[in-house]
Amino acid sequence: MSTLAAIMQLLVATAFVSIPVVRHRFGPAAKAAAVAELRRQNVRPGVLEENKLRFDAGGHETAAPATVAAVMAATAALNFAGADLAQLLTWIFSSLVLLMNAAIVYSNFTAVKSVEMAFRRKGDPELARVEVAPFLQAAEAAFPHWVRAQTYLRNAVVFGGSAVALVAVSLV
């Protein structure tokens, strides 16, 4: 059963690696679409850089998923090796991944409201003028249509793989 847990953890790690890969490949197009939308709204595009807003795979957009992937891969290696610590770490990290992914999905569903609040908190009057819904829609439309399906698949792998890993180590 530890082998099954390890395989699920590697699938989860791969799912998390896919996030920065997609953003690296299509982030520049999303930024260009967002900039065009800002211009349509008569908002200076420079406001994005001034407030460190990105659509690419820079910063935490790579660090966070890469860290999760590394932790899951390391835990998978421990499960493959049959290490005593593997069960405990699987319980800790797979549970955390379930919770984190639930938070990610929630933030995706509430993106417009969250971004509006974040823009207001920045205290930049120009940023506060941005009509967030069309801004985000423009950026999202720049990603290929298959990215939505990939997102659903990624979430299924993360939720399902983490749950299966937890059940697998519980049956050891």
mmCIF file of C-alpha atoms in Angstrom:
data_model
loop_
_atom_site.group_PDB
_atom_site.id
_atom_site.type_symbol
_atom_site.label_atom_id
_atom_site.label_comp_id
_atom_site.label_asym_id
_atom_site.label_seq_id
_atom_site.Cartn_x
_atom_site.Cartn_y
_atom_site.Cartn_z
ATOM 1 C CA MET A 1 0.000 0.000 0.000
ATOM 2 C CA SER A 2 2.931 2.371 0.528
ATOM 3 C CA THR A 3 3.746 1.966 -3.158
ATOM 4 C CA LEU A 4 0.214 3.060 -4.067
ATOM 5 C CA ALA A 5 0.564 6.073 -1.755
ATOM 6 C CA ALA A 6 3.911 6.923 -3.368
ATOM 7 C CA ILE A 7 2.482 6.718 -6.884
ATOM 8 C CA MET A 8 -0.409 8.996 -5.875
ATOM 9 C CA GLN A 9 2.042 11.454 -4.306
ATOM 10 C CA LEU A 10 4.086 11.567 -7.516
ATOM 11 C CA LEU A 11 0.911 12.273 -9.473
ATOM 12 C CA VAL A 12 0.081 15.103 -7.050
ATOM 13 C CA ALA A 13 3.620 16.461 -7.417
ATOM 14 C CA THR A 14 3.268 16.405 -11.204
ATOM 15 C CA ALA A 15 -0.075 18.194 -10.959
ATOM 16 C CA PHE A 16 1.512 20.991 -8.942
ATOM 17 C CA VAL A 17 4.456 21.294 -11.352
ATOM 18 C CA SER A 18 1.968 21.856 -14.162
ATOM 19 C CA ILE A 19 0.891 25.189 -12.628
ATOM 20 C CA PRO A 20 4.102 27.164 -13.250
ATOM 21 C CA VAL A 21 4.697 25.354 -16.547
ATOM 22 C CA VAL A 22 1.386 26.607 -17.954
ATOM 23 C CA ARG A 23 1.863 30.087 -16.486
ATOM 24 C CA HIS A 24 5.401 30.273 -17.916
ATOM 25 C CA ARG A 25 4.198 29.294 -21.370
ATOM 26 C CA PHE A 26 1.033 31.422 -21.548
ATOM 27 C CA GLY A 27 1.546 34.096 -18.877
ATOM 28 C CA PRO A 28 2.978 36.676 -21.302
ATOM 29 C CA ALA A 29 -0.133 36.397 -23.503
ATOM 30 C CA ALA A 30 -2.351 36.751 -20.422
ATOM 31 C CA LYS A 31 -0.423 39.844 -19.381
ATOM 32 C CA ALA A 32 -0.754 41.355 -22.858
ATOM 33 C CA ALA A 33 -4.510 40.745 -22.795
ATOM 34 C CA ALA A 34 -4.761 42.249 -19.304
ATOM 35 C CA VAL A 35 -2.755 45.293 -20.406
ATOM 36 C CA ALA A 36 -5.068 45.740 -23.411
ATOM 37 C CA GLU A 37 -8.039 45.599 -21.053
ATOM 38 C CA LEU A 38 -6.453 48.185 -18.760
ATOM 39 C CA ARG A 39 -5.966 50.478 -21.754
ATOM 40 C CA ARG A 40 -9.624 49.967 -22.705
ATOM 41 C CA GLN A 41 -10.493 51.054 -19.157
ATOM 42 C CA ASN A 42 -8.161 54.081 -19.427
ATOM 43 C CA VAL A 43 -5.928 52.717 -16.688
ATOM 44 C CA ARG A 44 -2.175 53.020 -17.071
ATOM 45 C CA PRO A 45 -0.705 49.547 -17.732
ATOM 46 C CA GLY A 46 2.362 50.417 -15.618
ATOM 47 C CA VAL A 47 0.151 50.030 -12.575
ATOM 48 C CA LEU A 48 0.680 46.248 -12.848
ATOM 49 C CA GLU A 49 4.458 46.390 -12.411
ATOM 50 C CA GLU A 50 4.241 49.146 -9.807
ATOM 51 C CA ASN A 51 2.070 46.859 -7.684
ATOM 52 C CA LYS A 52 4.025 43.680 -8.528
ATOM 53 C CA LEU A 53 1.090 42.027 -10.298
ATOM 54 C CA ARG A 54 2.141 39.185 -12.585
ATOM 55 C CA PHE A 55 0.648 36.608 -14.880
ATOM 56 C CA ASP A 56 3.808 34.613 -15.503
ATOM 57 C CA ALA A 57 5.474 31.917 -13.442
ATOM 58 C CA GLY A 58 7.637 34.284 -11.411
ATOM 59 C CA GLY A 59 7.832 34.610 -7.668
ATOM 60 C CA HIS A 60 5.386 32.652 -5.545
ATOM 61 C CA GLU A 61 3.633 31.370 -8.681
ATOM 62 C CA THR A 62 6.575 29.007 -9.085
ATOM 63 C CA ALA A 63 7.934 28.745 -5.549
ATOM 64 C CA ALA A 64 4.719 27.559 -3.908
ATOM 65 C CA PRO A 65 3.781 24.765 -6.344
ATOM 66 C CA ALA A 66 7.428 23.716 -6.741
ATOM 67 C CA THR A 67 7.760 23.409 -2.961
ATOM 68 C CA VAL A 68 4.593 21.320 -2.743
ATOM 69 C CA ALA A 69 5.847 19.119 -5.583
ATOM 70 C CA ALA A 70 9.232 18.645 -3.902
ATOM 71 C CA VAL A 71 7.661 17.761 -0.551
ATOM 72 C CA MET A 72 5.292 15.282 -2.190
ATOM 73 C CA ALA A 73 8.133 13.712 -4.198
ATOM 74 C CA ALA A 74 10.268 13.381 -1.060
ATOM 75 C CA THR A 75 7.378 11.799 0.833
ATOM 76 C CA ALA A 76 6.795 9.454 -2.117
ATOM 77 C CA ALA A 77 10.457 8.419 -1.984
ATOM 78 C CA LEU A 78 10.057 7.594 1.702
ATOM 79 C CA ASN A 79 6.958 5.537 0.904
ATOM 80 C CA PHE A 80 8.779 3.681 -1.884
ATOM 81 C CA ALA A 81 11.611 2.960 0.584
ATOM 82 C CA GLY A 82 9.149 1.759 3.233
ATOM 83 C CA ALA A 83 10.548 4.243 5.768
ATOM 84 C CA ASP A 84 8.861 4.316 9.164
ATOM 85 C CA LEU A 85 8.351 8.068 8.922
ATOM 86 C CA ALA A 86 6.509 7.815 5.580
ATOM 87 C CA GLN A 87 3.083 7.116 7.058
ATOM 88 C CA LEU A 88 3.184 10.097 9.414
ATOM 89 C CA LEU A 89 4.522 12.436 6.739
ATOM 90 C CA THR A 90 1.899 11.223 4.286
ATOM 91 C CA TRP A 91 -0.812 12.026 6.809
ATOM 92 C CA ILE A 92 0.616 15.475 7.421
ATOM 93 C CA PHE A 93 1.475 16.512 3.862
ATOM 94 C CA SER A 94 -1.408 14.864 1.998
ATOM 95 C CA SER A 95 -3.845 16.441 4.460
ATOM 96 C CA LEU A 96 -2.199 19.827 3.992
ATOM 97 C CA VAL A 97 -2.323 19.465 0.213
ATOM 98 C CA LEU A 98 -6.049 18.659 0.386
ATOM 99 C CA LEU A 99 -6.663 21.770 2.460
ATOM 100 C CA MET A 100 -4.423 23.973 0.296
ATOM 101 C CA ASN A 101 -6.058 22.794 -2.898
ATOM 102 C CA ALA A 102 -9.502 23.442 -1.419
ATOM 103 C CA ALA A 103 -8.336 26.993 -0.650
ATOM 104 C CA ILE A 104 -7.012 27.374 -4.208
ATOM 105 C CA VAL A 105 -10.306 26.200 -5.704
ATOM 106 C CA TYR A 106 -12.230 28.557 -3.411
ATOM 107 C CA SER A 107 -9.986 31.468 -4.387
ATOM 108 C CA ASN A 108 -10.611 30.681 -8.059
ATOM 109 C CA PHE A 109 -14.369 30.780 -7.486
ATOM 110 C CA THR A 110 -14.126 34.083 -5.617
ATOM 111 C CA ALA A 111 -11.361 35.617 -7.730
ATOM 112 C CA VAL A 112 -13.202 38.774 -8.767
ATOM 113 C CA LYS A 113 -14.194 39.708 -5.235
ATOM 114 C CA SER A 114 -10.766 38.771 -3.827
ATOM 115 C CA VAL A 115 -8.890 40.784 -6.446
ATOM 116 C CA GLU A 116 -11.184 43.778 -5.947
ATOM 117 C CA MET A 117 -10.439 43.701 -2.211
ATOM 118 C CA ALA A 118 -6.718 43.232 -2.818
ATOM 119 C CA PHE A 119 -6.640 46.152 -5.238
ATOM 120 C CA ARG A 120 -8.388 48.386 -2.689
ATOM 121 C CA ARG A 121 -5.976 47.288 0.065
ATOM 122 C CA LYS A 122 -3.000 48.304 -2.085
ATOM 123 C CA GLY A 123 -4.071 51.918 -1.637
ATOM 124 C CA ASP A 124 -3.303 52.819 -5.259
ATOM 125 C CA PRO A 125 -6.198 54.966 -6.554
ATOM 126 C CA GLU A 126 -5.501 53.988 -10.150
ATOM 127 C CA LEU A 127 -5.509 50.288 -9.302
ATOM 128 C CA ALA A 128 -8.772 50.757 -7.377
ATOM 129 C CA ARG A 129 -10.410 52.037 -10.609
ATOM 130 C CA VAL A 130 -9.816 48.752 -12.441
ATOM 131 C CA GLU A 131 -12.978 46.894 -13.409
ATOM 132 C CA VAL A 132 -11.752 43.546 -12.160
ATOM 133 C CA ALA A 133 -14.182 41.136 -13.844
ATOM 134 C CA PRO A 134 -13.335 42.136 -17.447
ATOM 135 C CA PHE A 135 -9.658 42.478 -16.475
ATOM 136 C CA LEU A 136 -9.531 38.866 -15.234
ATOM 137 C CA GLN A 137 -11.688 37.611 -18.112
ATOM 138 C CA ALA A 138 -9.279 39.147 -20.620
ATOM 139 C CA ALA A 139 -6.300 37.468 -18.970
ATOM 140 C CA GLU A 140 -8.088 34.120 -18.710
ATOM 141 C CA ALA A 141 -9.160 34.255 -22.361
ATOM 142 C CA ALA A 142 -5.492 34.454 -23.388
ATOM 143 C CA PHE A 143 -4.892 30.925 -22.101
ATOM 144 C CA PRO A 144 -5.773 28.100 -24.510
ATOM 145 C CA HIS A 145 -9.165 26.470 -23.956
ATOM 146 C CA TRP A 146 -7.548 23.191 -22.892
ATOM 147 C CA VAL A 147 -6.126 24.920 -19.792
ATOM 148 C CA ARG A 148 -9.584 24.853 -18.180
ATOM 149 C CA ALA A 149 -9.788 21.077 -18.691
ATOM 150 C CA GLN A 150 -6.231 20.741 -17.410
ATOM 151 C CA THR A 151 -7.236 22.687 -14.293
ATOM 152 C CA TYR A 152 -10.158 20.329 -13.648
ATOM 153 C CA LEU A 153 -7.912 17.312 -14.216
ATOM 154 C CA ARG A 154 -5.228 18.774 -11.935
ATOM 155 C CA ASN A 155 -7.772 19.310 -9.169
ATOM 156 C CA ALA A 156 -9.134 15.778 -9.599
ATOM 157 C CA VAL A 157 -5.608 14.362 -9.390
ATOM 158 C CA VAL A 158 -4.736 16.456 -6.330
ATOM 159 C CA PHE A 159 -7.941 15.708 -4.427
ATOM 160 C CA GLY A 160 -8.177 12.078 -5.525
ATOM 161 C CA GLY A 161 -4.481 11.299 -5.280
ATOM 162 C CA SER A 162 -4.166 12.809 -1.817
ATOM 163 C CA ALA A 163 -7.256 10.944 -0.585
ATOM 164 C CA VAL A 164 -6.034 7.645 -2.026
ATOM 165 C CA ALA A 165 -2.577 8.185 -0.475
ATOM 166 C CA LEU A 166 -4.188 8.780 2.922
ATOM 167 C CA VAL A 167 -6.329 5.647 2.641
ATOM 168 C CA ALA A 168 -3.355 3.602 1.397
ATOM 169 C CA VAL A 169 -1.117 4.470 4.351
ATOM 170 C CA SER A 170 -4.003 3.885 6.737
ATOM 171 C CA LEU A 171 -4.293 0.302 5.495
ATOM 172 C CA VAL A 172 -0.619 -0.482 6.111
#
